PDB file of C-alpha atoms and ligand atoms in Angstrom:
ATOM      1  CA  MET O1427      59.730 133.324  73.545  1.00 71.00           C
ATOM      2  CA  THR O1428      63.130 133.816  72.140  1.00 83.00           C
ATOM      3  CA  TYR O1429      64.612 131.552  69.659  1.00 90.00           C
ATOM      4  CA  ILE O1430      67.797 129.385  71.354  1.00 93.00           C
ATOM      5  CA  PRO O1431      69.221 127.621  68.771  1.00 95.00           C
ATOM      6  CA  ALA O1432      69.635 123.817  69.315  1.00 96.00           C
ATOM      7  CA  HIS O1433      73.381 123.525  70.093  1.00 96.00           C
ATOM      8  CA  LEU O1434      72.913 125.746  73.136  1.00 96.00           C
ATOM      9  CA  ARG O1435      69.814 123.947  74.320  1.00 96.00           C
ATOM     10  CA  ALA O1436      72.140 120.900  74.360  1.00 97.00           C
ATOM     11  CA  THR O1437      74.645 122.439  76.357  1.00 97.00           C
ATOM     12  CA  VAL O1438      71.955 123.240  78.798  1.00 97.00           C
ATOM     13  CA  MET O1439      70.708 120.311  79.373  1.00 96.00           C
ATOM     14  CA  GLU O1440      73.673 118.362  79.738  1.00 96.00           C
ATOM     15  CA  ARG O1441      75.359 120.726  81.675  1.00 97.00           C
ATOM     16  CA  ALA O1442      72.225 120.523  84.201  1.00 97.00           C
ATOM     17  CA  GLY O1443      72.049 116.987  84.114  1.00 96.00           C
ATOM     18  CA  GLY O1444      68.369 116.781  83.094  1.00 95.00           C
ATOM     19  CA  CYS O1445      67.426 118.279  86.624  1.00 97.00           C
ATOM     20  CA  CYS O1446      65.906 121.687  87.301  1.00 98.00           C
ATOM     21  CA  GLU O1447      67.860 123.964  88.020  1.00 98.00           C
ATOM     22  CA  TYR O1448      65.681 125.769  90.413  1.00 98.00           C
ATOM     23  CA  CYS O1449      63.925 122.862  92.309  1.00 98.00           C
ATOM     24  CA  ARG O1450      65.896 119.922  91.725  1.00 97.00           C
ATOM     25  CA  VAL O1451      63.094 117.707  89.735  1.00 97.00           C
ATOM     26  CA  SER O1452      64.595 115.637  87.246  1.00 96.00           C
ATOM     27  CA  GLN O1453      63.391 115.719  83.519  1.00 95.00           C
ATOM     28  CA  ASP O1454      63.285 111.596  84.087  1.00 93.00           C
ATOM     29  CA  TYR O1455      60.168 112.179  86.123  1.00 90.00           C
ATOM     30  CA  SER O1456      58.036 114.655  84.239  1.00 89.00           C
ATOM     31  CA  ASP O1457      55.958 114.047  81.441  1.00 89.00           C
ATOM     32  CA  VAL O1458      56.688 117.597  79.690  1.00 92.00           C
ATOM     33  CA  ARG O1459      59.674 118.498  78.594  1.00 94.00           C
ATOM     34  CA  PHE O1460      61.799 121.099  80.686  1.00 96.00           C
ATOM     35  CA  HIS O1461      62.476 124.545  79.762  1.00 96.00           C
ATOM     36  CA  VAL O1462      65.619 126.504  78.586  1.00 97.00           C
ATOM     37  CA  GLU O1463      64.891 129.529  80.006  1.00 97.00           C
ATOM     38  CA  HIS O1464      66.922 133.026  80.114  1.00 97.00           C
ATOM     39  CA  ILE O1465      67.638 133.749  83.801  1.00 98.00           C
ATOM     40  CA  ILE O1466      67.329 137.438  82.831  1.00 97.00           C
ATOM     41  CA  ALA O1467      64.621 137.614  80.866  1.00 96.00           C
ATOM     42  CA  THR O1468      65.587 138.884  77.284  1.00 96.00           C
ATOM     43  CA  VAL O1469      62.696 142.148  77.919  1.00 96.00           C
ATOM     44  CA  HIS O1470      65.301 143.182  81.025  1.00 96.00           C
ATOM     45  CA  GLY O1471      68.433 142.883  78.428  1.00 96.00           C
ATOM     46  CA  GLY O1472      69.413 139.234  79.142  1.00 96.00           C
ATOM     47  CA  LYS O1473      71.029 137.336  76.173  1.00 97.00           C
ATOM     48  CA  THR O1474      70.963 134.028  74.628  1.00 97.00           C
ATOM     49  CA  SER O1475      74.056 132.847  75.551  1.00 97.00           C
ATOM     50  CA  GLU O1476      75.592 130.534  77.998  1.00 97.00           C
ATOM     51  CA  LEU O1477      76.001 132.282  80.999  1.00 97.00           C
ATOM     52  CA  ASN O1478      72.010 133.561  80.900  1.00 98.00           C
ATOM     53  CA  LEU O1479      70.232 129.927  80.134  1.00 98.00           C
ATOM     54  CA  ALA O1480      69.329 127.443  82.632  1.00 98.00           C
ATOM     55  CA  LEU O1481      67.311 124.365  82.567  1.00 98.00           C
ATOM     56  CA  SER O1482      63.945 124.588  84.321  1.00 98.00           C
ATOM     57  CA  CYS O1483      60.766 122.473  84.773  1.00 97.00           C
ATOM     58  CA  PRO O1484      57.744 124.013  83.077  1.00 96.00           C
ATOM     59  CA  ARG O1485      56.291 124.945  86.910  1.00 96.00           C
ATOM     60  CA  CYS O1486      59.505 126.707  88.110  1.00 98.00           C
ATOM     61  CA  ASN O1487      59.785 128.540  84.490  1.00 97.00           C
ATOM     62  CA  LEU O1488      56.072 129.498  84.286  1.00 97.00           C
ATOM     63  CA  PHE O1489      56.006 130.948  87.701  1.00 98.00           C
ATOM     64  CA  LYS O1490      59.314 132.719  87.142  1.00 98.00           C
ATOM     65  CA  GLY O1491      58.142 134.173  83.398  1.00 97.00           C
ATOM     66  CA  THR O1492      60.655 137.285  83.368  1.00 97.00           C
ATOM     67  CA  ASN O1493      60.708 137.956  87.025  1.00 98.00           C
ATOM     68  CA  ILE O1494      64.726 138.992  87.926  1.00 97.00           C
ATOM     69  CA  ALA O1495      63.733 140.327  91.557  1.00 97.00           C
ATOM     70  CA  ALA O1496      61.266 140.323  94.183  1.00 98.00           C
ATOM     71  CA  ALA O1497      60.624 141.820  97.976  1.00 98.00           C
ATOM     72  CA  ASP O1498      62.548 139.224 100.378  1.00 98.00           C
ATOM     73  CA  PRO O1499      59.601 138.335 102.212  1.00 97.00           C
ATOM     74  CA  LEU O1500      61.856 138.530 105.578  1.00 97.00           C
ATOM     75  CA  THR O1501      62.634 141.986 105.047  1.00 98.00           C
ATOM     76  CA  ASP O1502      60.619 143.811 101.980  1.00 98.00           C
ATOM     77  CA  GLU O1503      64.188 144.455 100.417  1.00 98.00           C
ATOM     78  CA  PRO O1504      63.955 144.413  96.469  1.00 98.00           C
ATOM     79  CA  THR O1505      66.047 141.498  96.291  1.00 98.00           C
ATOM     80  CA  PHE O1506      67.391 139.980  92.767  1.00 98.00           C
ATOM     81  CA  LEU O1507      66.423 136.014  92.325  1.00 98.00           C
ATOM     82  CA  PHE O1508      68.817 133.222  92.276  1.00 98.00           C
ATOM     83  CA  HIS O1509      70.860 133.516  89.233  1.00 98.00           C
ATOM     84  CA  PRO O1510      72.024 129.491  88.693  1.00 98.00           C
ATOM     85  CA  ARG O1511      75.076 130.610  86.618  1.00 98.00           C
ATOM     86  CA  ARG O1512      76.255 133.391  89.583  1.00 97.00           C
ATOM     87  CA  HIS O1513      75.120 131.177  92.473  1.00 98.00           C
ATOM     88  CA  SER O1514      75.568 128.112  93.752  1.00 97.00           C
ATOM     89  CA  TRP O1515      72.046 126.453  94.851  1.00 97.00           C
ATOM     90  CA  ARG O1516      73.629 124.855  98.316  1.00 97.00           C
ATOM     91  CA  ASP O1517      74.501 128.672  99.229  1.00 98.00           C
ATOM     92  CA  HIS O1518      70.897 129.714  98.939  1.00 98.00           C
ATOM     93  CA  PHE O1519      68.692 126.750  99.320  1.00 98.00           C
ATOM     94  CA  GLN O1520      68.221 123.555 101.173  1.00 97.00           C
ATOM     95  CA  PHE O1521      66.176 120.663 101.534  1.00 96.00           C
ATOM     96  CA  SER O1522      63.957 119.270 104.620  1.00 96.00           C
ATOM     97  CA  GLY O1523      62.450 116.549 103.184  1.00 94.00           C
ATOM     98  CA  SER O1524      60.708 117.121 100.513  1.00 95.00           C
ATOM     99  CA  THR O1525      60.644 121.220 101.162  1.00 98.00           C
ATOM    100  CA  ILE O1526      63.186 123.726 100.032  1.00 98.00           C
ATOM    101  CA  GLU O1527      64.045 126.268 102.713  1.00 98.00           C
ATOM    102  CA  PRO O1528      65.665 129.118 101.582  1.00 98.00           C
ATOM    103  CA  LEU O1529      69.014 130.454 103.368  1.00 98.00           C
ATOM    104  CA  SER O1530      69.143 133.642 101.609  1.00 98.00           C
ATOM    105  CA  PRO O1531      67.776 136.744 100.559  1.00 98.00           C
ATOM    106  CA  GLU O1532      67.748 135.307  96.806  1.00 98.00           C
ATOM    107  CA  GLY O1533      66.418 132.032  97.933  1.00 98.00           C
ATOM    108  CA  ARG O1534      63.575 133.785  99.847  1.00 98.00           C
ATOM    109  CA  ALA O1535      62.740 135.689  96.851  1.00 98.00           C
ATOM    110  CA  THR O1536      63.067 132.897  94.472  1.00 98.00           C
ATOM    111  CA  ALA O1537      60.990 130.690  96.636  1.00 98.00           C
ATOM    112  CA  LEU O1538      58.115 133.148  96.925  1.00 98.00           C
ATOM    113  CA  VAL O1539      58.383 134.146  93.157  1.00 98.00           C
ATOM    114  CA  LEU O1540      58.735 130.305  92.156  1.00 98.00           C
ATOM    115  CA  ARG O1541      55.980 129.233  94.697  1.00 98.00           C
ATOM    116  CA  ILE O1542      58.513 126.571  94.998  1.00 98.00           C
ATOM    117  CA  ASN O1543      56.974 124.499  98.169  1.00 98.00           C
ATOM    118  CA  ASP O1544      53.303 125.213  96.880  1.00 97.00           C
ATOM    119  CA  GLN O1545      51.361 121.959  98.283  1.00 97.00           C
ATOM    120  CA  GLU O1546      51.098 120.153  94.771  1.00 96.00           C
ATOM    121  CA  ARG O1547      55.036 120.794  93.997  1.00 96.00           C
ATOM    122  CA  LEU O1548      55.507 119.383  97.700  1.00 97.00           C
ATOM    123  CA  GLU O1549      53.291 116.342  97.022  1.00 97.00           C
ATOM    124  CA  HIS O1550      55.229 115.736  93.535  1.00 95.00           C
ATOM    125  CA  ARG O1551      58.293 115.868  95.659  1.00 96.00           C
ATOM    126  CA  ASP O1552      57.589 113.492  98.175  1.00 97.00           C
ATOM    127  CA  LEU O1553      56.486 111.111  95.879  1.00 96.00           C
ATOM    128  CA  LEU O1554      59.522 111.464  93.949  1.00 95.00           C
ATOM    129  CA  LEU O1555      61.442 111.130  97.392  1.00 96.00           C
ATOM    130  CA  LYS O1556      59.815 108.072  98.186  1.00 96.00           C
ATOM    131  CA  LEU O1557      60.514 106.543  95.014  1.00 95.00           C
ATOM    132  CA  ASP O1558      64.522 107.629  95.664  1.00 94.00           C
ATOM    133  CA  SER O1559      64.637 110.042  92.849  1.00 94.00           C
ATOM    134  CA  TYR O1560      64.535 113.102  94.473  1.00 95.00           C
ATOM    135  CA  PRO O1561      66.725 115.014  94.589  1.00 94.00           C
ATOM    136  CA  CYS O1562      68.409 115.403  91.648  1.00 89.00           C
ATOM    137  CA  HIS O1563      72.123 114.978  91.897  1.00 72.00           C
ATOM    138  CA  ASP O1564      74.259 118.553  92.148  1.00 60.00           C
TER     139      ASP O1564
HETATM  140 ZN1  LIG D1296      61.846 123.873  89.111  1.00 60.17          ZN
END
């Protein structure tokens, strides 16, 4: 794991408003601290800079790992994952209740790799939705 200076962590946390930049769950409703992650992993040449860091819940980050691409499940074409600094979430995903529906090749590849709609994740987001605590603001 690459060291990320405290000032960069603080910038990323504040910029994201405490929300996972992939599944839109809030840090406020998690008992574990969210991760500041490299969007392009350092193993692939990603830099430790504001433009390559995102706030991620542990589930999204652990499934993402060092992945930067996947086969689009619709077309089988190699596709880069959603990049929170280069892409707008709403261009690539939409909500249907607690389900996150991908709208693009990048969205589909990301939803696949991050297992964003796994049953336990849907159940967690359903509960947050009932508590009027999901999704996070933009
Ligand atoms: Zn997440």
